[in-house]
Short mmCIF file of C-alpha atoms in Angstrom, two decimals:
data_model
loop_
_atom_site.label_atom_id
_atom_site.label_comp_id
_atom_site.label_asym_id
_atom_site.label_seq_id
_atom_site.Cartn_x
_atom_site.Cartn_y
_atom_site.Cartn_z
CA UNK A 1 -0.44 -17.20 -19.76
CA UNK A 2 -2.82 -13.97 -19.29
CA UNK A 3 -1.23 -11.07 -17.93
CA UNK A 4 -1.53 -7.18 -17.40
CA UNK A 5 1.49 -5.58 -18.76
CA UNK A 6 3.05 -2.14 -19.25
CA UNK A 7 4.14 -1.93 -22.89
CA UNK A 8 4.58 1.95 -22.95
CA UNK A 9 5.33 4.74 -20.70
CA UNK A 10 3.02 7.89 -21.05
CA UNK A 11 3.35 10.54 -18.25
CA UNK A 12 0.26 12.31 -19.10
CA UNK A 13 -2.11 9.17 -20.16
CA UNK A 14 -0.81 6.10 -18.17
CA UNK A 15 -3.64 3.88 -19.31
CA UNK A 16 -2.28 4.40 -22.92
CA UNK A 17 0.42 1.87 -22.04
CA UNK A 18 -1.65 -0.79 -20.30
CA UNK A 19 -1.99 -3.91 -22.16
CA UNK A 20 -4.01 -7.15 -21.47
CA UNK A 21 -3.29 -10.25 -23.14
CA UNK A 22 -0.99 -13.39 -23.46
CA UNK A 23 2.57 -13.36 -22.15
CA UNK A 24 5.38 -16.03 -22.08
CA UNK A 25 5.65 -18.33 -18.96
CA UNK A 26 7.99 -16.91 -16.42
CA UNK A 27 11.67 -18.36 -15.92
CA UNK A 28 12.35 -19.57 -12.73
CA UNK A 29 15.98 -18.43 -11.29
CA UNK A 30 17.58 -20.48 -8.98
CA UNK A 31 16.58 -19.94 -5.36
CA UNK A 32 12.83 -18.84 -6.90
CA UNK A 33 9.61 -20.47 -7.00
CA UNK A 34 6.37 -20.41 -8.93
CA UNK A 35 3.38 -19.10 -7.39
CA UNK A 36 -0.17 -19.63 -9.03
CA UNK A 37 -2.21 -16.35 -8.47
CA UNK A 38 -5.53 -16.28 -7.05
CA UNK A 39 -5.87 -12.69 -6.21
CA UNK A 40 -3.84 -9.64 -6.86
CA UNK A 41 -4.36 -5.94 -5.64
CA UNK A 42 -3.90 -2.82 -7.45
CA UNK A 43 -1.32 0.21 -6.13
CA UNK A 44 -0.56 3.54 -7.14
CA UNK A 45 2.70 2.14 -7.72
CA UNK A 46 1.11 0.45 -10.73
CA UNK A 47 -0.15 3.90 -12.20
CA UNK A 48 3.37 5.65 -11.40
CA UNK A 49 5.07 2.68 -13.29
CA UNK A 50 2.96 3.51 -16.60
CA UNK A 51 4.16 7.09 -16.02
CA UNK A 52 7.52 5.88 -16.01
CA UNK A 53 8.32 6.15 -12.37
CA UNK A 54 11.02 3.56 -11.18
CA UNK A 55 11.01 1.92 -14.58
CA UNK A 56 12.49 2.61 -18.05
CA UNK A 57 11.10 2.29 -21.45
CA UNK A 58 13.80 -0.03 -22.43
CA UNK A 59 12.67 -2.45 -19.60
CA UNK A 60 9.19 -2.83 -21.20
CA UNK A 61 7.05 -4.92 -21.55
CA UNK A 62 6.63 -5.49 -18.00
CA UNK A 63 4.19 -7.64 -16.03
CA UNK A 64 2.77 -4.98 -13.62
CA UNK A 65 1.52 -5.85 -9.89
CA UNK A 66 3.57 -6.04 -6.70
CA UNK A 67 0.72 -7.95 -4.55
CA UNK A 68 -0.62 -11.33 -4.60
CA UNK A 69 -1.83 -14.46 -2.86
CA UNK A 70 -2.24 -17.78 -4.31
CA UNK A 71 -0.78 -21.41 -4.06
CA UNK A 72 3.07 -22.21 -4.29
CA UNK A 73 4.38 -25.41 -6.03
CA UNK A 74 3.19 -27.69 -3.03
CA UNK A 75 -0.33 -26.53 -3.10
CA UNK A 76 0.35 -24.26 0.08
CA UNK A 77 -1.60 -21.00 0.29
CA UNK A 78 0.74 -18.26 0.60
CA UNK A 79 0.83 -14.48 0.46
CA UNK A 80 3.82 -12.89 -1.93
CA UNK A 81 6.08 -10.44 -0.26
CA UNK A 82 6.90 -7.72 -3.07
CA UNK A 83 10.29 -6.46 -1.89
CA UNK A 84 13.14 -8.20 -3.73
CA UNK A 85 16.02 -7.78 -1.14
CA UNK A 86 18.60 -9.51 1.11
CA UNK A 87 19.68 -9.27 4.50
CA UNK A 88 17.62 -9.54 8.04
CA UNK A 89 15.88 -6.22 7.07
CA UNK A 90 15.43 -6.25 3.01
CA UNK A 91 14.08 -2.73 2.82
CA UNK A 92 17.45 -1.58 3.77
CA UNK A 93 18.97 -3.44 1.17
CA UNK A 94 20.54 -0.86 -1.24
CA UNK A 95 20.13 -3.01 -4.12
CA UNK A 96 16.49 -3.65 -3.38
CA UNK A 97 13.62 -3.58 -5.82
CA UNK A 98 9.85 -4.34 -5.96
CA UNK A 99 8.38 -6.78 -8.09
CA UNK A 100 7.32 -5.09 -11.22
CA UNK A 101 10.48 -2.96 -11.29
CA UNK A 102 13.03 -5.64 -12.50
CA UNK A 103 11.03 -8.53 -12.20
CA UNK A 104 7.67 -9.17 -13.82
CA UNK A 105 5.15 -8.57 -11.47
CA UNK A 106 1.84 -10.45 -9.99
CA UNK A 107 -1.10 -9.34 -12.57
CA UNK A 108 -0.64 -12.67 -14.41
CA UNK A 109 -1.79 -16.20 -13.91
CA UNK A 110 1.74 -17.42 -12.59
CA UNK A 111 4.44 -15.17 -10.82
CA UNK A 112 8.09 -16.32 -9.90
CA UNK A 113 9.47 -14.96 -6.54
CA UNK A 114 12.33 -15.88 -4.28
CA UNK A 115 11.26 -18.71 -1.92
CA UNK A 116 12.00 -16.59 1.00
CA UNK A 117 9.20 -13.90 -0.32
CA UNK A 118 6.61 -16.60 0.47
CA UNK A 119 4.15 -15.99 3.82
CA UNK A 120 1.94 -18.37 5.00
CA UNK A 121 -1.73 -17.24 4.27
CA UNK A 122 -3.93 -17.72 7.45
CA UNK A 123 -7.02 -19.82 6.64
CA UNK A 124 -9.23 -17.23 8.26
CA UNK A 125 -8.07 -14.74 5.20
CA UNK A 126 -9.57 -15.05 1.82
CA UNK A 127 -7.41 -14.60 -1.11
CA UNK A 128 -8.86 -11.33 -2.05
CA UNK A 129 -8.11 -9.91 1.53
CA UNK A 130 -4.53 -11.44 1.79
CA UNK A 131 -3.89 -9.98 -1.63
CA UNK A 132 -4.11 -6.49 0.03
CA UNK A 133 -1.65 -6.96 2.58
CA UNK A 134 1.93 -6.76 0.82
CA UNK A 135 1.84 -2.93 -0.22
CA UNK A 136 -0.80 -0.85 1.38
CA UNK A 137 -1.44 -2.53 4.49
CA UNK A 138 1.96 -3.52 5.22
CA UNK A 139 2.77 0.25 4.73
CA UNK A 140 0.02 1.29 7.33
CA UNK A 141 0.95 -1.47 9.57
CA UNK A 142 4.84 -0.29 9.65
CA UNK A 143 3.80 3.45 10.12
CA UNK A 144 1.29 2.71 13.33
CA UNK A 145 3.36 0.05 14.99
CA UNK A 146 6.90 0.37 14.15
CA UNK A 147 7.49 3.98 13.04
CA UNK A 148 4.93 5.91 15.01
CA UNK A 149 6.24 5.14 18.52
CA UNK A 150 2.55 5.15 20.14
CA UNK A 151 0.85 3.65 22.99
CA UNK A 152 -2.66 2.40 22.94
CA UNK A 153 -5.07 5.60 23.48
CA UNK A 154 -3.05 7.83 21.64
CA UNK A 155 -4.52 10.18 18.93
CA UNK A 156 -3.48 9.51 15.20
CA UNK A 157 -4.53 12.15 12.33
CA UNK A 158 -4.79 10.11 8.85
CA UNK A 159 -4.41 12.73 6.08
CA UNK A 160 -6.48 11.86 3.06
CA UNK A 161 -9.27 9.36 3.93
CA UNK A 162 -10.25 6.88 1.11
CA UNK A 163 -6.97 5.36 -0.20
CA UNK A 164 -5.85 1.78 0.54
CA UNK A 165 -3.22 3.08 2.88
CA UNK A 166 -5.49 5.28 4.37
CA UNK A 167 -8.39 2.94 4.99
CA UNK A 168 -5.88 0.74 6.67
CA UNK A 169 -4.66 2.88 8.94
CA UNK A 170 -8.05 3.66 9.96
CA UNK A 171 -8.90 -0.27 10.45
CA UNK A 172 -5.54 -1.22 11.96
CA UNK A 173 -5.57 2.08 14.36
CA UNK A 174 -9.04 1.37 15.76
CA UNK A 175 -7.95 -2.49 16.27
CA UNK A 176 -4.76 -1.21 17.85
CA UNK A 177 -6.57 1.06 20.47
CA UNK A 178 -6.00 4.36 18.94
CA UNK A 179 -8.16 7.31 18.65
CA UNK A 180 -8.19 7.94 14.84
CA UNK A 181 -9.06 11.18 13.28
CA UNK A 182 -9.07 11.48 9.48
CA UNK A 183 -9.22 14.33 6.92
CA UNK A 184 -10.81 14.57 3.34
CA UNK A 185 -12.05 17.04 0.75
CA UNK A 186 -14.92 14.83 0.27
CA UNK A 187 -17.91 14.77 2.56
CA UNK A 188 -18.78 11.15 1.09
CA UNK A 189 -15.50 9.72 2.14
CA UNK A 190 -15.64 11.63 5.48
CA UNK A 191 -18.77 9.96 6.12
CA UNK A 192 -17.49 6.45 5.07
CA UNK A 193 -14.33 6.94 7.30
CA UNK A 194 -16.48 7.28 10.14
CA UNK A 195 -18.57 4.41 9.32
CA UNK A 196 -15.28 2.33 9.00
CA UNK A 197 -14.30 3.06 12.49
CA UNK A 198 -12.84 6.41 12.62
CA UNK A 199 -13.84 8.36 15.61
CA UNK A 200 -13.70 12.22 13.96
CA UNK A 201 -13.71 13.22 10.30
CA UNK A 202 -12.38 16.80 9.18
CA UNK A 203 -12.48 18.67 6.08
CA UNK A 204 -9.03 18.93 4.84
CA UNK A 205 -7.03 22.09 6.47
CA UNK A 206 -9.79 22.48 9.27
CA UNK A 207 -8.87 23.32 12.64
CA UNK A 208 -8.65 20.45 15.15
CA UNK A 209 -10.23 20.29 18.61
CA UNK A 210 -6.61 19.42 19.96
CA UNK A 211 -3.07 18.69 18.71
CA UNK A 212 -2.47 15.02 17.90
CA UNK A 213 0.43 12.67 19.17
CA UNK A 214 1.05 11.55 15.37
CA UNK A 215 -0.16 12.25 11.94
CA UNK A 216 0.16 9.50 9.14
CA UNK A 217 1.18 11.41 6.10
CA UNK A 218 0.81 9.91 2.47
CA UNK A 219 -0.59 12.94 0.53
CA UNK A 220 2.54 15.43 0.74
CA UNK A 221 2.44 19.11 -0.44
CA UNK A 222 -1.44 19.55 -0.22
CA UNK A 223 -1.64 18.56 3.56
CA UNK A 224 2.02 19.25 4.95
CA UNK A 225 1.28 22.68 6.60
CA UNK A 226 -1.64 21.38 8.30
CA UNK A 227 0.14 18.15 9.37
CA UNK A 228 2.73 20.59 11.15
CA UNK A 229 -0.15 22.82 12.66
CA UNK A 230 -1.91 19.34 14.11
CA UNK A 231 1.01 17.92 15.84
CA UNK A 232 1.53 18.27 19.44
CA UNK A 233 4.99 19.48 20.66
CA UNK A 234 7.19 16.25 20.34
CA UNK A 235 4.91 14.34 18.04
CA UNK A 236 5.79 12.44 15.19
CA UNK A 237 4.84 12.70 11.59
CA UNK A 238 5.25 9.43 9.43
CA UNK A 239 5.72 9.96 5.74
CA UNK A 240 5.27 7.10 3.30
CA UNK A 241 4.68 8.81 0.00
CA UNK A 242 3.60 12.12 -1.31
CA UNK A 243 0.79 11.36 -3.88
CA UNK A 244 0.17 15.43 -4.28
CA UNK A 245 3.69 16.64 -4.86
CA UNK A 246 6.76 16.71 -3.02
CA UNK A 247 6.81 17.66 0.76
CA UNK A 248 8.21 21.25 1.23
CA UNK A 249 10.56 22.23 4.05
CA UNK A 250 9.40 22.02 7.41
CA UNK A 251 8.44 25.05 9.39
CA UNK A 252 10.13 23.94 12.62
CA UNK A 253 8.89 27.12 14.41
CA UNK A 254 5.54 25.83 14.31
CA UNK A 255 6.38 22.39 16.30
CA UNK A 256 9.07 21.93 18.68
CA UNK A 257 10.90 18.56 18.83
CA UNK A 258 9.31 17.57 15.71
CA UNK A 259 10.01 13.95 14.70
CA UNK A 260 9.99 12.71 11.52
CA UNK A 261 9.90 8.99 10.39
CA UNK A 262 10.00 8.29 6.50
CA UNK A 263 9.35 4.64 5.51
CA UNK A 264 9.69 5.35 1.50
CA UNK A 265 8.07 2.99 -0.64
CA UNK A 266 9.54 -0.40 0.46
CA UNK A 267 6.70 -1.32 2.68
CA UNK A 268 7.86 -3.52 5.30
CA UNK A 269 9.80 -6.70 5.89
CA UNK A 270 8.61 -10.29 5.16
CA UNK A 271 8.58 -11.01 9.03
CA UNK A 272 6.25 -7.91 9.44
CA UNK A 273 4.08 -9.22 6.67
CA UNK A 274 3.78 -12.39 8.69
CA UNK A 275 2.87 -10.60 11.72
CA UNK A 276 0.43 -8.31 10.16
CA UNK A 277 -1.41 -11.54 8.68
CA UNK A 278 -1.42 -12.91 12.23
CA UNK A 279 -2.56 -9.47 13.47
CA UNK A 280 -5.66 -9.81 11.13
CA UNK A 281 -6.35 -13.24 12.10
CA UNK A 282 -6.34 -12.72 15.78
CA UNK A 283 -8.28 -9.33 15.82
CA UNK A 284 -10.81 -10.12 12.78
CA UNK A 285 -9.84 -7.08 11.09
CA UNK A 286 -10.06 -7.11 7.29
CA UNK A 287 -9.11 -5.13 4.71
CA UNK A 288 -11.88 -2.70 2.91
CA UNK A 289 -12.14 -3.87 -0.65
CA UNK A 290 -13.73 -1.40 -3.03
CA UNK A 291 -14.44 -3.93 -5.70
CA UNK A 292 -13.04 -7.11 -6.81
CA UNK A 293 -12.75 -7.54 -10.68
CA UNK A 294 -11.52 -10.59 -12.97
CA UNK A 295 -8.05 -9.79 -14.26
CA UNK A 296 -9.21 -9.55 -17.47
CA UNK A 297 -11.41 -6.46 -16.56
CA UNK A 298 -8.13 -4.97 -15.12
CA UNK A 299 -8.42 -1.70 -16.94
CA UNK A 300 -11.54 -0.65 -15.14
CA UNK A 301 -9.75 -0.87 -11.89
CA UNK A 302 -6.83 1.20 -13.10
CA UNK A 303 -9.25 3.87 -14.54
CA UNK A 304 -10.94 4.05 -11.17
CA UNK A 305 -7.81 4.55 -9.26
CA UNK A 306 -6.52 7.10 -11.92
CA UNK A 307 -9.99 9.07 -11.53
CA UNK A 308 -9.72 8.79 -7.61
CA UNK A 309 -13.01 6.97 -7.34
CA UNK A 310 -11.95 4.34 -5.09
CA UNK A 311 -12.60 3.91 -1.29
CA UNK A 312 -10.50 0.91 -0.08
CA UNK A 313 -8.66 -1.58 -2.32
CA UNK A 314 -9.08 -2.90 -5.94
CA UNK A 315 -8.61 -6.51 -6.15
CA UNK A 316 -8.16 -8.56 -9.20
CA UNK A 317 -9.25 -12.35 -9.32
CA UNK A 318 -8.00 -15.32 -11.05
CA UNK A 319 -10.03 -18.69 -11.34
CA UNK A 320 -8.89 -21.26 -8.94
#
């Protein structure tokens, strides 16, 4: 089968280890099943894997990809949950992993996953839209509706508009009744965020008209100081990653009763993925797709993400 594989780790030039070509058909362990992939979406996790984050050279070759939508063995349309774990909340399983860390991922014609990891795809969502949900959109959903503790009408600041999580936070926040503010160094991305539904857009580090109820923090070192200054007393910063470097220690003198929620890199549960899909079905909200490419042209999508040229998600498609 055709697949996109990590064959070498290179922290400085991650695309050097990206290989496109034929791979053996996946083996199916007991309790697992095979999904015929119709669409899969790209995440920073895939670039990080090529740089050696969460994976070692001796584990290669490894098929990349955490997110997919396709058909199960009975022909049902499904979304693949990327977290491999057990328990009522698999994200709390100390032995959990993501697809493409210990088991081959979704950038292939077929992928094997535990049967429990399949979520029905609503007919209202295309395969391309559904493939955006398991990582970036599920992360945003959990940040807003689980960890932030907000009521409708609250003001949310999204640091770093443009990426998959950030665009999901704008669209989900708007649909959930929040007032959404965003920051970006790029004037173009600030304008696009406003078109997407953000209420206001500011230059990175700009003084805000008022303090916000919650900050959605995915950038890290570059925005951490501003996140603290922007938060009202008793507000909450929800952290799901740090793409610009590790988060420095908090200056707690700036914000009294600061609350931190760290969701890490395991996105959300299978049940939350199902609720997210239903939320999109009910509200008409849809993921923003920057570009859809045939899987055979995956290198173009990786390059665009590596260069920071995206606004929304990159989706790879396979013939059906």
